[in-house]
Tab-separated table of C-alpha atoms and ligand atoms in Angstrom:
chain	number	residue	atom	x	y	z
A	20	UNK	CA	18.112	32.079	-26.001
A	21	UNK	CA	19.822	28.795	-27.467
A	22	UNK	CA	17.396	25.638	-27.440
A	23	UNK	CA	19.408	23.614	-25.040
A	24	UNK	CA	18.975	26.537	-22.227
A	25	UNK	CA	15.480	26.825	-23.581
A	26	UNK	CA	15.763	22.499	-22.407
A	27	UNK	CA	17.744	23.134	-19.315
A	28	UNK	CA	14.878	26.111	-17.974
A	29	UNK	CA	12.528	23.590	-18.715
A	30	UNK	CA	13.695	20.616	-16.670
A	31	UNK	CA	13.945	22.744	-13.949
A	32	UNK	CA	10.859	24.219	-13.832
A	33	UNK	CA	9.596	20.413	-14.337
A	34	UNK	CA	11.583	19.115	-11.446
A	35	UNK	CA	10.294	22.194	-9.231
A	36	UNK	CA	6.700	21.248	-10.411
A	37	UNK	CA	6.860	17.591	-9.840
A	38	UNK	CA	7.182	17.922	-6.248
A	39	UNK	CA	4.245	19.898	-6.068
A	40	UNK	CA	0.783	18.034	-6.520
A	41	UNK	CA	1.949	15.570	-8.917
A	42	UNK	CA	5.133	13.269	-7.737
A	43	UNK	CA	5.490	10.954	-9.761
A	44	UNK	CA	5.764	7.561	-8.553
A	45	UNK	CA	7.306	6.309	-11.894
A	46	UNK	CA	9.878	6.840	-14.230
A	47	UNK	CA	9.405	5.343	-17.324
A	48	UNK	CA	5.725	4.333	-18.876
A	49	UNK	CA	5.010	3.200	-22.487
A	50	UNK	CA	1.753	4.581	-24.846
A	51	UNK	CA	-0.209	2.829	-27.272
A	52	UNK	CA	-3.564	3.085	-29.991
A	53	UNK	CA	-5.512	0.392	-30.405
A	54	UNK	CA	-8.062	-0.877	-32.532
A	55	UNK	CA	-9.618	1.838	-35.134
A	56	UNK	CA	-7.550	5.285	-35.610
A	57	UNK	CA	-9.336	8.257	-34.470
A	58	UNK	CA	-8.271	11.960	-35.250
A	59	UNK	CA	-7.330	13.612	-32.074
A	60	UNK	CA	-5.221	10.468	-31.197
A	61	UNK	CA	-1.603	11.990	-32.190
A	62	UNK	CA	-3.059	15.410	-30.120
A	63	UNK	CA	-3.251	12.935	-27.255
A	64	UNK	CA	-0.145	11.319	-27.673
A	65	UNK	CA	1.493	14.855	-27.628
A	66	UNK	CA	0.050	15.519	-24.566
A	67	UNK	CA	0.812	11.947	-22.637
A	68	UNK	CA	4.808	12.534	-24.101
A	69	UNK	CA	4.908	16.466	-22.962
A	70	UNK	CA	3.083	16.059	-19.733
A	71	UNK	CA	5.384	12.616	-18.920
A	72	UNK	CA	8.280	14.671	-19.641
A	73	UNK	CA	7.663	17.963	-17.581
A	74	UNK	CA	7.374	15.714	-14.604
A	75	UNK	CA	10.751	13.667	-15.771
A	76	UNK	CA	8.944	10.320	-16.839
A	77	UNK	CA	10.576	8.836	-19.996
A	78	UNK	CA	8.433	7.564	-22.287
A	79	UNK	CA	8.116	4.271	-24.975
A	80	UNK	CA	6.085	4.160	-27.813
A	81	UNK	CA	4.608	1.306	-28.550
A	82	UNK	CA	3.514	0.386	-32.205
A	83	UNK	CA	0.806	-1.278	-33.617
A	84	UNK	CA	-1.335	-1.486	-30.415
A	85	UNK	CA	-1.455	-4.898	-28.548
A	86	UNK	CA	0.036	-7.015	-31.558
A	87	UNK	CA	3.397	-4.468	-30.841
A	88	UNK	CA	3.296	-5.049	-27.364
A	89	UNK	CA	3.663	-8.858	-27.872
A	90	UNK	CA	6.157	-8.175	-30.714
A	91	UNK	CA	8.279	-5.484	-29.110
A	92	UNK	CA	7.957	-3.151	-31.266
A	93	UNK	CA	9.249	-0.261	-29.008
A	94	UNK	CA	10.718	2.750	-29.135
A	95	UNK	CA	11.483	6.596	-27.267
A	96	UNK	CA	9.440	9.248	-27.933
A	97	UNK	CA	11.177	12.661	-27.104
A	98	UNK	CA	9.129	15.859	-26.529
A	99	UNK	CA	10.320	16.534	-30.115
A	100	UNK	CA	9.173	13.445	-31.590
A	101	UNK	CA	6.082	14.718	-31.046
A	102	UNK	CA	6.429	17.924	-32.524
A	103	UNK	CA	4.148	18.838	-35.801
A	104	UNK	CA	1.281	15.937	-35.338
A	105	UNK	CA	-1.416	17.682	-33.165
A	106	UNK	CA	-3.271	18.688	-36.263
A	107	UNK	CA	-2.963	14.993	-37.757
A	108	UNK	CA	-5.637	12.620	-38.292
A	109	UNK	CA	-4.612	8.778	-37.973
A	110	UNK	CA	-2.030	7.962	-35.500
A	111	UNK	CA	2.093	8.018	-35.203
A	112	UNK	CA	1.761	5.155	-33.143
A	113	UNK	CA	-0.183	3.081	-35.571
A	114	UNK	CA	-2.649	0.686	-34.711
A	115	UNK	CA	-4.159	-2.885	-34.775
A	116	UNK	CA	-6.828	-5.222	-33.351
A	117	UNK	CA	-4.651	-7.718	-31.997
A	118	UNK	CA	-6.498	-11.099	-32.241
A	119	UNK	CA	-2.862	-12.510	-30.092
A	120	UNK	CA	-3.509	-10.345	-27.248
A	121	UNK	CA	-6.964	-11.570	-26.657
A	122	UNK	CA	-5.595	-14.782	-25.604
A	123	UNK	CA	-3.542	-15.483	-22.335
A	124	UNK	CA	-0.779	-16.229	-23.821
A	125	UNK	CA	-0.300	-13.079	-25.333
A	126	UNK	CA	-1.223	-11.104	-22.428
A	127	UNK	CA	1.432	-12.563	-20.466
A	128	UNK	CA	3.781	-12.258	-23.285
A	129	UNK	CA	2.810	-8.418	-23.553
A	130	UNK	CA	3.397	-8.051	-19.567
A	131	UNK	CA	6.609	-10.153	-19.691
A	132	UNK	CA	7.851	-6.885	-22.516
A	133	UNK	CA	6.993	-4.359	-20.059
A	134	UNK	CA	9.017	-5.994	-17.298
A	135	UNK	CA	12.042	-6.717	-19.539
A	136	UNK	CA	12.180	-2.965	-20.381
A	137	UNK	CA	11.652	-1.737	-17.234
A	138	UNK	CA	8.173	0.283	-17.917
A	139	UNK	CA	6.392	1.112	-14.978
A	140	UNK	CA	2.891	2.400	-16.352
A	141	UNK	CA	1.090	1.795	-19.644
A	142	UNK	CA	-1.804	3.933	-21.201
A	143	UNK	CA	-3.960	3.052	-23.799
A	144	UNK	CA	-5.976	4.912	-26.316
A	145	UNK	CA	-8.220	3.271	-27.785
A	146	UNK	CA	-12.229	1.791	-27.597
A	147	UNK	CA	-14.352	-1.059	-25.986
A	148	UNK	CA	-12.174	-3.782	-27.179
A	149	UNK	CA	-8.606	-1.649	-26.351
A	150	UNK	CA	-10.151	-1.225	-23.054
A	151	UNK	CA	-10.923	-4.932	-22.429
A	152	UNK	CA	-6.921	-5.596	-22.916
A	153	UNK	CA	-5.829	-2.727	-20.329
A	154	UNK	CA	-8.686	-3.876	-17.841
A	155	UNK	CA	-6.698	-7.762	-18.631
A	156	UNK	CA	-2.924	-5.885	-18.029
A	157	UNK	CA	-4.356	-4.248	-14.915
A	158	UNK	CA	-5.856	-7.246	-13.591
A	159	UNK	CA	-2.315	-8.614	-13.964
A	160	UNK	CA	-1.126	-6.221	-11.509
A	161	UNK	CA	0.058	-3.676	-14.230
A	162	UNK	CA	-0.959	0.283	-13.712
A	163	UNK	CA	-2.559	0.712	-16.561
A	164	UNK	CA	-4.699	3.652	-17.755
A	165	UNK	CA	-7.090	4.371	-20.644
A	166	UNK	CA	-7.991	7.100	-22.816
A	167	UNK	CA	-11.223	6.830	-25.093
A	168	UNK	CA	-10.220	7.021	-28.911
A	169	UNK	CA	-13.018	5.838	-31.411
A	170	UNK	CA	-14.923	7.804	-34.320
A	171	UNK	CA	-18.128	5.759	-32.698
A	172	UNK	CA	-18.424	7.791	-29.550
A	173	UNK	CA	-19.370	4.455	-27.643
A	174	UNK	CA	-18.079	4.769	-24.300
A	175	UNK	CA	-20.141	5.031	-21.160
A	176	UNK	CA	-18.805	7.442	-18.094
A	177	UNK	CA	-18.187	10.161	-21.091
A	178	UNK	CA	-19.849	12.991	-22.730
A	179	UNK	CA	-17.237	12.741	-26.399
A	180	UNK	CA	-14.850	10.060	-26.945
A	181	UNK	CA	-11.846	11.352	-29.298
A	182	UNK	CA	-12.163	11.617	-32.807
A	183	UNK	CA	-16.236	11.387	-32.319
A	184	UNK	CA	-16.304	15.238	-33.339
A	185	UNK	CA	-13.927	15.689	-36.457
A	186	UNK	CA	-16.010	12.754	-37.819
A	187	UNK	CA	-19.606	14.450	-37.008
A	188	UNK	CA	-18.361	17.710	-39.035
A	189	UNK	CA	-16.746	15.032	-41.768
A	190	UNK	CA	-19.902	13.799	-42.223
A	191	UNK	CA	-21.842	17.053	-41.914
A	192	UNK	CA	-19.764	18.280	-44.876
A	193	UNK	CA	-20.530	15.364	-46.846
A	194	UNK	CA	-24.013	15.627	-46.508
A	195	UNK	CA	-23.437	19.295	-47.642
A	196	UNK	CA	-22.290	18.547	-50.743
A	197	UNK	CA	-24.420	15.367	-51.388
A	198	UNK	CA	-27.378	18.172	-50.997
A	199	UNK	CA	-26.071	19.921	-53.736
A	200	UNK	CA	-26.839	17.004	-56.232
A	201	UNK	CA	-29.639	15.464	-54.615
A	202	UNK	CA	-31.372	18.814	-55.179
A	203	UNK	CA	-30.074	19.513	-58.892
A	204	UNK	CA	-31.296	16.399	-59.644
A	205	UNK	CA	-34.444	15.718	-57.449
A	206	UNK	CA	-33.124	12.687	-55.650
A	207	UNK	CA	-33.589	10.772	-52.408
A	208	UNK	CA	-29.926	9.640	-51.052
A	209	UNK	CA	-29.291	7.126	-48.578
A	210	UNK	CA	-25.998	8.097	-46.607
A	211	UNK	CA	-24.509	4.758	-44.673
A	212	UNK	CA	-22.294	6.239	-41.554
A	213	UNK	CA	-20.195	4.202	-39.797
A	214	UNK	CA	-20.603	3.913	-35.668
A	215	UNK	CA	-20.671	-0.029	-35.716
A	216	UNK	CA	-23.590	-0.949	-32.914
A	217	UNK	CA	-24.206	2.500	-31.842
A	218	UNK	CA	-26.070	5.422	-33.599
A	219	UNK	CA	-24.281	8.642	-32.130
A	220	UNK	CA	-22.496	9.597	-35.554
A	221	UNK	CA	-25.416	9.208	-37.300
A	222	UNK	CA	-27.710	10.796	-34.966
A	223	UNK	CA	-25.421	14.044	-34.354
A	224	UNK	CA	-24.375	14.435	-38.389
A	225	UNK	CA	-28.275	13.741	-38.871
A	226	UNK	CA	-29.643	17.024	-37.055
A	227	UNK	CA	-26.621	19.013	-38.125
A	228	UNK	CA	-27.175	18.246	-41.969
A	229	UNK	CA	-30.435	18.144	-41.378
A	230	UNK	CA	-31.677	15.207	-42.617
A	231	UNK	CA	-35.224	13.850	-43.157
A	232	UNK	CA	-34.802	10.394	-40.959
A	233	UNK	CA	-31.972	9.441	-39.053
A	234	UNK	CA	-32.226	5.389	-38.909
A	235	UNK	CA	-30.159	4.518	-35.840
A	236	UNK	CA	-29.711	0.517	-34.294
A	237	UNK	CA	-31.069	1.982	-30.295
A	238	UNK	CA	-34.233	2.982	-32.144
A	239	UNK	CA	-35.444	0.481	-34.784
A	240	UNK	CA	-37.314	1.637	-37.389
A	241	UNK	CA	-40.874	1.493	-40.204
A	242	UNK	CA	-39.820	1.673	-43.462
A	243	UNK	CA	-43.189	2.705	-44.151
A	244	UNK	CA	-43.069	5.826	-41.705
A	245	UNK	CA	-39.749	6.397	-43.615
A	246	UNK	CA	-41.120	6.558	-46.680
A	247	UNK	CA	-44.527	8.210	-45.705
A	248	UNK	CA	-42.037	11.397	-44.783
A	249	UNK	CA	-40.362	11.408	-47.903
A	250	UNK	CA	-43.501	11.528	-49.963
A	251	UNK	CA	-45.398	14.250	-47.731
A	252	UNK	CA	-42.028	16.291	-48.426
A	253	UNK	CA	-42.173	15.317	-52.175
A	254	UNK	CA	-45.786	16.229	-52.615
A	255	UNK	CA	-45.268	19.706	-50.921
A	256	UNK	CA	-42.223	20.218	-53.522
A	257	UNK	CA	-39.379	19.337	-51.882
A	258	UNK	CA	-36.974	18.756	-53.932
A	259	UNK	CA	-34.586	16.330	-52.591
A	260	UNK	CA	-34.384	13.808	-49.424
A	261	UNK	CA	-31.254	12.735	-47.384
A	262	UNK	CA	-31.767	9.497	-44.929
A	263	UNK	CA	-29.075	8.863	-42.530
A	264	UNK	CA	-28.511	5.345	-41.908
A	265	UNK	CA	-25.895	4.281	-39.350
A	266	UNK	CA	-24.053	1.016	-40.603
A	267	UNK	CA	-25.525	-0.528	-37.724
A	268	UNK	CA	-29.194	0.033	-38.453
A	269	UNK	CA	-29.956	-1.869	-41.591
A	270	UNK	CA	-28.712	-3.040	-44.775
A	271	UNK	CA	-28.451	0.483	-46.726
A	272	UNK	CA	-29.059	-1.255	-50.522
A	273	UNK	CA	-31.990	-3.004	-48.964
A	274	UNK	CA	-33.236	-0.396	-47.508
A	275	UNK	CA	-33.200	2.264	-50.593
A	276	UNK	CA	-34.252	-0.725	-52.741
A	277	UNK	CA	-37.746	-0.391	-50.232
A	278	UNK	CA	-37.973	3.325	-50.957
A	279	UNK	CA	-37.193	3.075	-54.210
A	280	UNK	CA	-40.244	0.581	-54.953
A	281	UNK	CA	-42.701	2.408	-52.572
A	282	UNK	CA	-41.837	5.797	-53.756
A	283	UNK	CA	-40.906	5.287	-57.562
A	284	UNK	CA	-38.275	8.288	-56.700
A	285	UNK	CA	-34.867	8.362	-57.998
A	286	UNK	CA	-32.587	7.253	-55.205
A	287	UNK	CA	-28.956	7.030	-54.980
A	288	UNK	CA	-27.040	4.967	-52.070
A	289	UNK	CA	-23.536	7.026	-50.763
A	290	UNK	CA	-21.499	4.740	-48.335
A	291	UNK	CA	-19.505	7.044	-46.348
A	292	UNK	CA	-16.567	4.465	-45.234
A	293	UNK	CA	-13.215	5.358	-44.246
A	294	UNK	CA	-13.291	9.202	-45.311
A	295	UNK	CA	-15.098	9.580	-42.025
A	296	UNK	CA	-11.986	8.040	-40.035
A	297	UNK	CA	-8.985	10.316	-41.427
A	298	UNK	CA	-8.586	13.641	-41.586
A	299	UNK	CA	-7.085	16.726	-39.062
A	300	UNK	CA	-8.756	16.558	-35.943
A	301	UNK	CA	-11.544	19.614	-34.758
A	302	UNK	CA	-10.309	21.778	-32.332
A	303	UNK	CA	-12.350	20.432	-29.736
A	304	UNK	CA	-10.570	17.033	-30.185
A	305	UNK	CA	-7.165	18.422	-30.024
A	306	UNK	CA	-8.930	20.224	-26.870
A	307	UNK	CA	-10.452	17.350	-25.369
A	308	UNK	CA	-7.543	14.784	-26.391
A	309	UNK	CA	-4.513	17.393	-24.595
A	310	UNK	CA	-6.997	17.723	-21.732
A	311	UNK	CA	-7.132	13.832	-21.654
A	312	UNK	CA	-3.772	12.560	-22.294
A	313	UNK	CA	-2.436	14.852	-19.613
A	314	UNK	CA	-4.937	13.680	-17.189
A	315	UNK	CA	-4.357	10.255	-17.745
A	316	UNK	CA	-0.235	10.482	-16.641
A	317	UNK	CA	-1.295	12.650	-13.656
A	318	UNK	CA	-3.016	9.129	-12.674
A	319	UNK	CA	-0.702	6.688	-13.785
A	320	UNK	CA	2.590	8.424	-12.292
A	321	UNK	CA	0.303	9.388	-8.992
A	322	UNK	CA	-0.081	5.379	-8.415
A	323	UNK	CA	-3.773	4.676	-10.549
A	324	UNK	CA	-4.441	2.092	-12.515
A	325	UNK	CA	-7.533	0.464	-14.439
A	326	UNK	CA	-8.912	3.871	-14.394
A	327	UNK	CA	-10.471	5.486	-18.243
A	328	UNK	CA	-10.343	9.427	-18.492
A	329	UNK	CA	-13.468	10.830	-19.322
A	330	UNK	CA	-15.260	14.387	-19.863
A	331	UNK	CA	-18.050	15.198	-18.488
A	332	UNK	CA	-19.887	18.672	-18.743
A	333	UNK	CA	-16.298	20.180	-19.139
A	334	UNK	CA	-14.652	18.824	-16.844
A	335	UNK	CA	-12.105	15.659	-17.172
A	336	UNK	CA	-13.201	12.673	-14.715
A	337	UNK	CA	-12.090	8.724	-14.513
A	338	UNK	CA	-13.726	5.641	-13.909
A	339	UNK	CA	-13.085	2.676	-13.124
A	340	UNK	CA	-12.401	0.636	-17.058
A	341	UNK	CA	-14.550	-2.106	-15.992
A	342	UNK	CA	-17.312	-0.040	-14.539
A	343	UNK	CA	-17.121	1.802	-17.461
A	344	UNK	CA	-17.466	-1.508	-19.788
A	345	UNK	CA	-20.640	-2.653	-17.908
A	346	UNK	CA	-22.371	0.401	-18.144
A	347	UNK	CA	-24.957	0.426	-21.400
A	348	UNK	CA	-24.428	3.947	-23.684
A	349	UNK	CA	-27.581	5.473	-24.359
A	350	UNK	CA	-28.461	7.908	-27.315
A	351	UNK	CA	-30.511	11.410	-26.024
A	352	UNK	CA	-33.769	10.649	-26.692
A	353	UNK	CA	-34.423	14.124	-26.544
A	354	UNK	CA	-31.813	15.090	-29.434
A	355	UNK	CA	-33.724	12.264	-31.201
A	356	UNK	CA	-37.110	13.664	-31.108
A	357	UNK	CA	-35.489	16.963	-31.717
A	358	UNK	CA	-33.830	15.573	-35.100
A	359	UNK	CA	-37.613	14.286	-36.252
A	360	UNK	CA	-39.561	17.471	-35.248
A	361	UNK	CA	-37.278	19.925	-37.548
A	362	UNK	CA	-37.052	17.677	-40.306
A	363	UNK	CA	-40.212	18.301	-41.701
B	416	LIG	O1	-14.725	1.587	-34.387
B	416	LIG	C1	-14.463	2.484	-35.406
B	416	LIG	C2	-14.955	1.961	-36.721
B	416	LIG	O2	-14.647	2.914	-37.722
B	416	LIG	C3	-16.434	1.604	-36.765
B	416	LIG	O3	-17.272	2.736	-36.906
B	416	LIG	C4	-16.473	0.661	-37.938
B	416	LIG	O4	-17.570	-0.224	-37.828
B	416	LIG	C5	-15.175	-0.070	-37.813
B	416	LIG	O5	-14.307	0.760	-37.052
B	416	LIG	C6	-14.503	-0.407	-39.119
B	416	LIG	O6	-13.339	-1.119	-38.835
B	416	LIG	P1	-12.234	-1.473	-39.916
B	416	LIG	O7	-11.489	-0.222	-40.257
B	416	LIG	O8	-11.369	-2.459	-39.217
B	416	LIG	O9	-12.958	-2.009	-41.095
């Protein structure tokens, strides 16, 4: 069978589906990442371009986030544009924090885009501050929807945000191999992980590498109960000692400057950075991000708007964006404990 009957089958079978439980109520909506790249994101984009498409919705790429929005930077994306990128990290779309769009003025320039090209819908992938500009579009009257793309995993109304897992198992692998030294050579290392104010990266890489302390912003922490562990391990011939600190916890050199004084143990500092950003996304991401991106142009093209996808126990949900940005994330207190009672 030749592609374009392969095409024509298709359409069909979309236009047959369409007016079953999903008529759309659109026909064209646009896409965008904003703020910091996840892996998973080009999974979702896939999924938001396919899923438009089987229900006859044309859809615009938008680049650069929020500053492309203002700058027109638009274009088609085809089902086969997004062919080959479900198992790449960083995002086809690119990405920004747009400074421009946080003011009025480039909110209504963004909306005025929209309008002039006839785009009905927008969705945006993207974290707390991506969020804040579709909860501004929506308020402008413009469906918008979101879809919850950050390494940090700091998103209320949602069990995983995308990206959150590739970067756990990034991190898990670098504490692997970090292991491998710190034991050769009988050292304490300090790992810095990113997760800006929140400690989930550190907190689920910390129990799967199994480190000694996981120093996480929720949960403050005593230097001197830090280093009292190290030492107990030391003295019963351990012969190495990995503390997870997430970037938002403490000032890493400072802190293995402490232990280094208290202990008089070699100790080496390993910033993680970037590394834990890139890379191709876990199957559950490409999972969770398909699941996600589908879900969120069922909404949009079924009338929604200011609504974030979400998973829950399995199972997709969607709140309300601005419920979802006045609810506090917690960390699982139990996990925490968990993490402290095994590293012994
Ligand atoms: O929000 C994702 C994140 O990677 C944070 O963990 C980190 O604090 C921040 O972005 C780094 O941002 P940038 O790449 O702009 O330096």
């Amino acid at each position: 069978m030749s592609w374009k009957v392969v095409e024509i089958l298709a359409a069909k079978t979309a236009k047959m589906m369409s007016k079953g439980d999903c008529r759309p109520t659109m026909r064209k909506i646009a896409l965008l990442t904003s703020g910091g790249d996840a892996p998973g994101m080009n999974a979702a984009i896939r999924a938001v371009v396919r899923k438009a498409n089987f229900h006859g919705v044309e859809t615009i790429g938008i680049s650069r986030g929020f500053a492309g929005l203002i700058d027109e930077d638009f274009r088609v994306l085809t089902t086969r544009d997004v062919s080959d990128i479900i198992q790449r990290g960083g995002t086809i779309l690119r990405t920004a924090r747009s400074l421009q769009f946080i003011e009025e003025e480039g909110q209504k320039k963004g909306l005025a885009n929209l309008n002039k090209h006839g785009i009905e819908g927008l969705i945006v992938i993207g974290g707390n501050g991506s969020f804040r500009g579709a909860s501004r579009l929506a308020s402008m009257g413009f469906p918008t929807i979101g879809i919850p793309g950050t390494i940090d995993n700091d998103l209320a109304c949602t069990d995983y945000t995308i990206g959150f897992d590739t970067t756990v198992n990034t991190v898990v692998d670098a504490i692997n191999k970090i292991r491998d030294t710190a034991t050769s050579h009988e050292r304490v290392f300090v790992i810095e992980v990113m997760g800006r104010e929140a400690g989930f990266i550190a907190l689920s890489a910390g129990l799967a590498g199994g480190a000694e302390s996981i120093l996480i912003p929720e949960m403050g922490f005593d230097i001197e109960v830090v280093v009292g562990k190290i030492v107990r391990g030391h003295n019963r011939g351990k012969l190495h000692s990995i503390i997870i600190v997430a970037e938002g916890a403490g000032d890493v050199m400072e802190i293995s400057r402490e232990i280094r004084e208290l202990t008089q143990l070699d100790v080496r500092v390993t910033i993680l950075g970037h590394i834990q950003r890139g890379g191709s996304p876990t199957a559950f991401d490409r999972i969770m991000a398909s699941r996600m991106g589908a879900k969120a142009v069922e909404l949009l093209i079924t009338g929604k708007s200011n609504r974030m996808v979400g998973i829950q126990s399995n199972k997709i949900v969607h709140y309300d964006i601005d419920y979802v940005l006045s609810q506090e994330t917690n960390i699982d207190l139990e996990i925490y404990d968990l993490a402290g009672i095994l590293a012994r």
